[in-house]
C-alpha atoms as one frame of an Amber mdcrd trajectory, in Angstrom:
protein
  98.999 105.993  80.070  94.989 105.244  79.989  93.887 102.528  82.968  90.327
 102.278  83.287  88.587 100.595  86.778  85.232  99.566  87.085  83.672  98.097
  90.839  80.359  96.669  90.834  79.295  96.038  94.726  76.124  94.049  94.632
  73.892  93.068  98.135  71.023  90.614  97.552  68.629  89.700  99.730  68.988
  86.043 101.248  65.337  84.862 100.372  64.628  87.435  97.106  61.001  86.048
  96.799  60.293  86.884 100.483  56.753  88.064 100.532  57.246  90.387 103.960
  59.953  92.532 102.573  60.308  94.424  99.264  64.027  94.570  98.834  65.694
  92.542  95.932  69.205  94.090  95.684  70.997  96.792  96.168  74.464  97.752
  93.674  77.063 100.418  93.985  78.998 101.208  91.056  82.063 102.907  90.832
  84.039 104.007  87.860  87.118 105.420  87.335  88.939 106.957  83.933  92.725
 107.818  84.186  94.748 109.174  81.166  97.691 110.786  81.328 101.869 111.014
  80.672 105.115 111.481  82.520 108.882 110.983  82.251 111.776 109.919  84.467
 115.338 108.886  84.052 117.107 105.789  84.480 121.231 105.129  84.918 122.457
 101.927  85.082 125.397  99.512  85.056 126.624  96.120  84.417 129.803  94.408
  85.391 131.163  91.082  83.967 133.822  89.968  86.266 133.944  86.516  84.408
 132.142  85.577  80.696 129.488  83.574  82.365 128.323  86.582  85.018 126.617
  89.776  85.235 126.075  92.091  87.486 123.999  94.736  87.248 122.791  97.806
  89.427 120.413 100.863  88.112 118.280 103.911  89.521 115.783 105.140  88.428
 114.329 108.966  89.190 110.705 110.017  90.198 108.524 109.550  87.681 106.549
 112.955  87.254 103.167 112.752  85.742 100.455 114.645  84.680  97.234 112.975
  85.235  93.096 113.565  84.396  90.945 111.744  85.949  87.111 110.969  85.784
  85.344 109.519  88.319  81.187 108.400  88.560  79.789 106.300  91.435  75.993
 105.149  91.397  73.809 103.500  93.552  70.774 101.298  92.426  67.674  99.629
  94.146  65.471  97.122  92.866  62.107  95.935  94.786  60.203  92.774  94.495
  56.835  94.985  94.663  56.389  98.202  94.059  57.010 100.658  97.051  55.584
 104.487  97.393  58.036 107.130  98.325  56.061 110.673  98.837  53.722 109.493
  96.457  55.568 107.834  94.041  55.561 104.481  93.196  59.093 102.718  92.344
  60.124  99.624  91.461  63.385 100.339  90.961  65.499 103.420  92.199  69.013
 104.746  90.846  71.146 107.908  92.298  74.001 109.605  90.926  76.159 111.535
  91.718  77.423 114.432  88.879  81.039 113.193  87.232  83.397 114.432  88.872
  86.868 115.589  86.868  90.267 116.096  88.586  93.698 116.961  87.064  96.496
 116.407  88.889 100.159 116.064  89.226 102.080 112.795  90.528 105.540 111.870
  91.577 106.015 108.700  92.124 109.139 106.818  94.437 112.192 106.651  93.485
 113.828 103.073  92.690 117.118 101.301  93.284 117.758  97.957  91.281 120.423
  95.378  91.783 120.614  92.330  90.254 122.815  88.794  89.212 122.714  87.099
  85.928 124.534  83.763  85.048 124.545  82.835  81.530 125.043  79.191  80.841
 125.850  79.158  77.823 123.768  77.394  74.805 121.889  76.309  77.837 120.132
  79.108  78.692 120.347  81.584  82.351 119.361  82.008  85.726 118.883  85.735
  86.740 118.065  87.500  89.675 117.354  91.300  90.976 115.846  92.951  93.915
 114.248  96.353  93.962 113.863  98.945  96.781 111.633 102.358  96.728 110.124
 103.849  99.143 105.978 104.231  98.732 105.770 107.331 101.367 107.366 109.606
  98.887 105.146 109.862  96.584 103.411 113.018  96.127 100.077 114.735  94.606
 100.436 118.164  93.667  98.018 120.627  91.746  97.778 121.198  87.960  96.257
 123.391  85.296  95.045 125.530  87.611  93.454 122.919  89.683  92.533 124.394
  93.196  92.628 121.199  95.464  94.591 121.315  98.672  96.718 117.639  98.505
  97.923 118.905 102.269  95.695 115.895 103.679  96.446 113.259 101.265 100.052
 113.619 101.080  99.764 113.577 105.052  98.083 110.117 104.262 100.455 108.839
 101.923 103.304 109.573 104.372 101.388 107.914 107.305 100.414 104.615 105.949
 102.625 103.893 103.471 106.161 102.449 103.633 109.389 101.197 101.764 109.328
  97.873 100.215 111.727  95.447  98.972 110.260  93.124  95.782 112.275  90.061
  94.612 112.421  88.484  91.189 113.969  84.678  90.274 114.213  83.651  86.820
 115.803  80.938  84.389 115.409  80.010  81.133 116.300  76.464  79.433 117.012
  75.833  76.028 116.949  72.345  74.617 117.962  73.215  70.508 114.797  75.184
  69.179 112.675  75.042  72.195 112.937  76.992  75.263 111.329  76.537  78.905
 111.212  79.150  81.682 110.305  79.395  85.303 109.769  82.209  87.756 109.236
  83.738  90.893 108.183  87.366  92.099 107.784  88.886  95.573 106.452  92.411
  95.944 106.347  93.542  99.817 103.646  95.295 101.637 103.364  99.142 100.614
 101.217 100.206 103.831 102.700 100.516 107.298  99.837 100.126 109.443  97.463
  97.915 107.707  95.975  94.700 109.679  96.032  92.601 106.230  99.342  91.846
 104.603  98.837  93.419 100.529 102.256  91.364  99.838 101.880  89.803  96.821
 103.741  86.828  95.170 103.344  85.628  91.582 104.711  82.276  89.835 105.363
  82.142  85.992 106.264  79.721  83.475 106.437  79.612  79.683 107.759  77.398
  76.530 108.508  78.920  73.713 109.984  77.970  69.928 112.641  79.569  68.000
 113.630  79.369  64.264 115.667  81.520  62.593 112.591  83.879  61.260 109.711
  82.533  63.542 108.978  82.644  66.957 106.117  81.101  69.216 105.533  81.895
  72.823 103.388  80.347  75.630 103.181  81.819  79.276 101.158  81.749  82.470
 101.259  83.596  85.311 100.129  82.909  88.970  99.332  85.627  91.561  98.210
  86.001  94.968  97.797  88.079  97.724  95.133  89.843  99.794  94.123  93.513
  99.941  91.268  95.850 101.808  87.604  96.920 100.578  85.835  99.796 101.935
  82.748 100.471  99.922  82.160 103.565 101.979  83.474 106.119 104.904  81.396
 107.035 107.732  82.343 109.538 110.225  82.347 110.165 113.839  80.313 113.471
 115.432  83.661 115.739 115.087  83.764 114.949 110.813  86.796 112.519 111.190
  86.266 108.721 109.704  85.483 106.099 112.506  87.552 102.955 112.414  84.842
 101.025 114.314  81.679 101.935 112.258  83.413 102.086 108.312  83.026  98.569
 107.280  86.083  96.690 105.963  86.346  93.687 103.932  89.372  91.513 103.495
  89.773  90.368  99.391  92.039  86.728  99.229  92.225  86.876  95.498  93.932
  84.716  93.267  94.648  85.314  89.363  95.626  83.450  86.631  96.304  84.897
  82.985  98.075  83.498  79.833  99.579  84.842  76.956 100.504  83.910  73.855
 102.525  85.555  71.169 103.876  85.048  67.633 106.524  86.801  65.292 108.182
  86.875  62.241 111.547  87.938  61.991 112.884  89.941  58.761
């Protein structure tokens, strides 16, 4: 697996040309470099008690991985006038701090899948499945020597996070060469205590074409659902984070992508 992440937190002054104060902006920047592998196992099985209907149910083990990960966070100033620091005159100002590399281990929930398929024929299908696992149980361990202590974060993990059931819909019409789809997805809250519900919900639909050695395909997908920003921690006198000070945004986002792809058939 590789998954990059890149936040960019920018705070601009209301009135930027304000001649009584020198700020302009302010912009933390926080980057994030994951590669890695893992394996699991899956078992499943499917019953058709008449032509027209399946039904299915699988599990699927803990997925173990072994992970590296680079992380660099920055923090940049820029003035509307030159300011003097010590001596120094600045217009701009930038800190770093040195990258920081981790390796790690990861086991990730285990999943149970169930599901309901009706075929309709030449007509096309309506399917459905729901999925269970259990977000506590996953687990950070050490790897390649790494010295980290996960004791805290797996404490964390177990503590906020919680089993979640996530629902898919889905049905497909086909009218000769053409095909049309529709669906739905539900995928429950994964923390226990949080005061924003992270459900999120996504609605797709497609069209496609079929020949006998071409294919086209057009889809679009929907999502929603909210989640929690904390650009930093601060702490309380004994070293512990506060819950009053730490400042805590709440992110209503909304996202639509499309795809489409082609094929020849041999």
């Amino acid at each position: 697996m590789r998954y990059n992440s890149e936040n960019i937190l920018t705070a601009a002054a209301v009135n930027p040309n304000d001649p009584e104060s020198a700020f302009q902006s302010l912009t933390l920047r926080d980057d994030i470099r994951t590669t890695g592998g893992g394996i699991n196992f899956r078992l499943g099985v499917i019953y058709k008690p008449v032509d027209m209907l399946r039904i299915g149910a699988s599990v699927q083990t803990p997925t173990y991985m072994q992970l590296t990960e680079t992380y660099n966070t920055s923090l940049q100033a820029q003035f509307n006038r030159p300011i003097v620091i010590e001596g120094q005159s600045y217009q701009s100002a930038r800190s770093a701090l040195d990258p920081n590399l981790a390796e790690y281990a990861l086991t990730t929930p285990f999943k149970a899948t169930g599901g309901v398929a009706v075929v309709l024929g030449k007509y096309g299908f309506i399917s459905g499945d729901v999925e269970y696992l259990d977000y506590s149980s996953a687990r950070l361990r050490n790897y390649n020597n790494n010295q980290y202590n996960f004791s805290a974060d797996n404490d964390d993990i177990k503590n906020l996070q919680q089993s979640a059931v996530n629902l898919r819909v889905g049905a497909e019409a086909r009218f000769d060469v053409l095909r049309a789809r529709l669906g739905v997805a539900y995928y429950g809250d994964p923390y226990k205590t949080s005061s924003v519900d992270q459900s999120r919900t996504y609605l797709t639909g497609g069209l496609g074409l079929r020949q006998n050695n071409f294919f086209v395909d057009v889809a679009g997908v929907y999502g929603k659902g909210n989640s929690r920003y904390t650009p930093y921690t601060l702490l309380n006198a004994d070293g512990r984070p506060s819950a009053v000070d730490t400042p805590v945004v709440k992110v209503a986002d909304k996202q639509f992508t499309t795809t489409v792809t082609a094929g020849l058939l041999f």
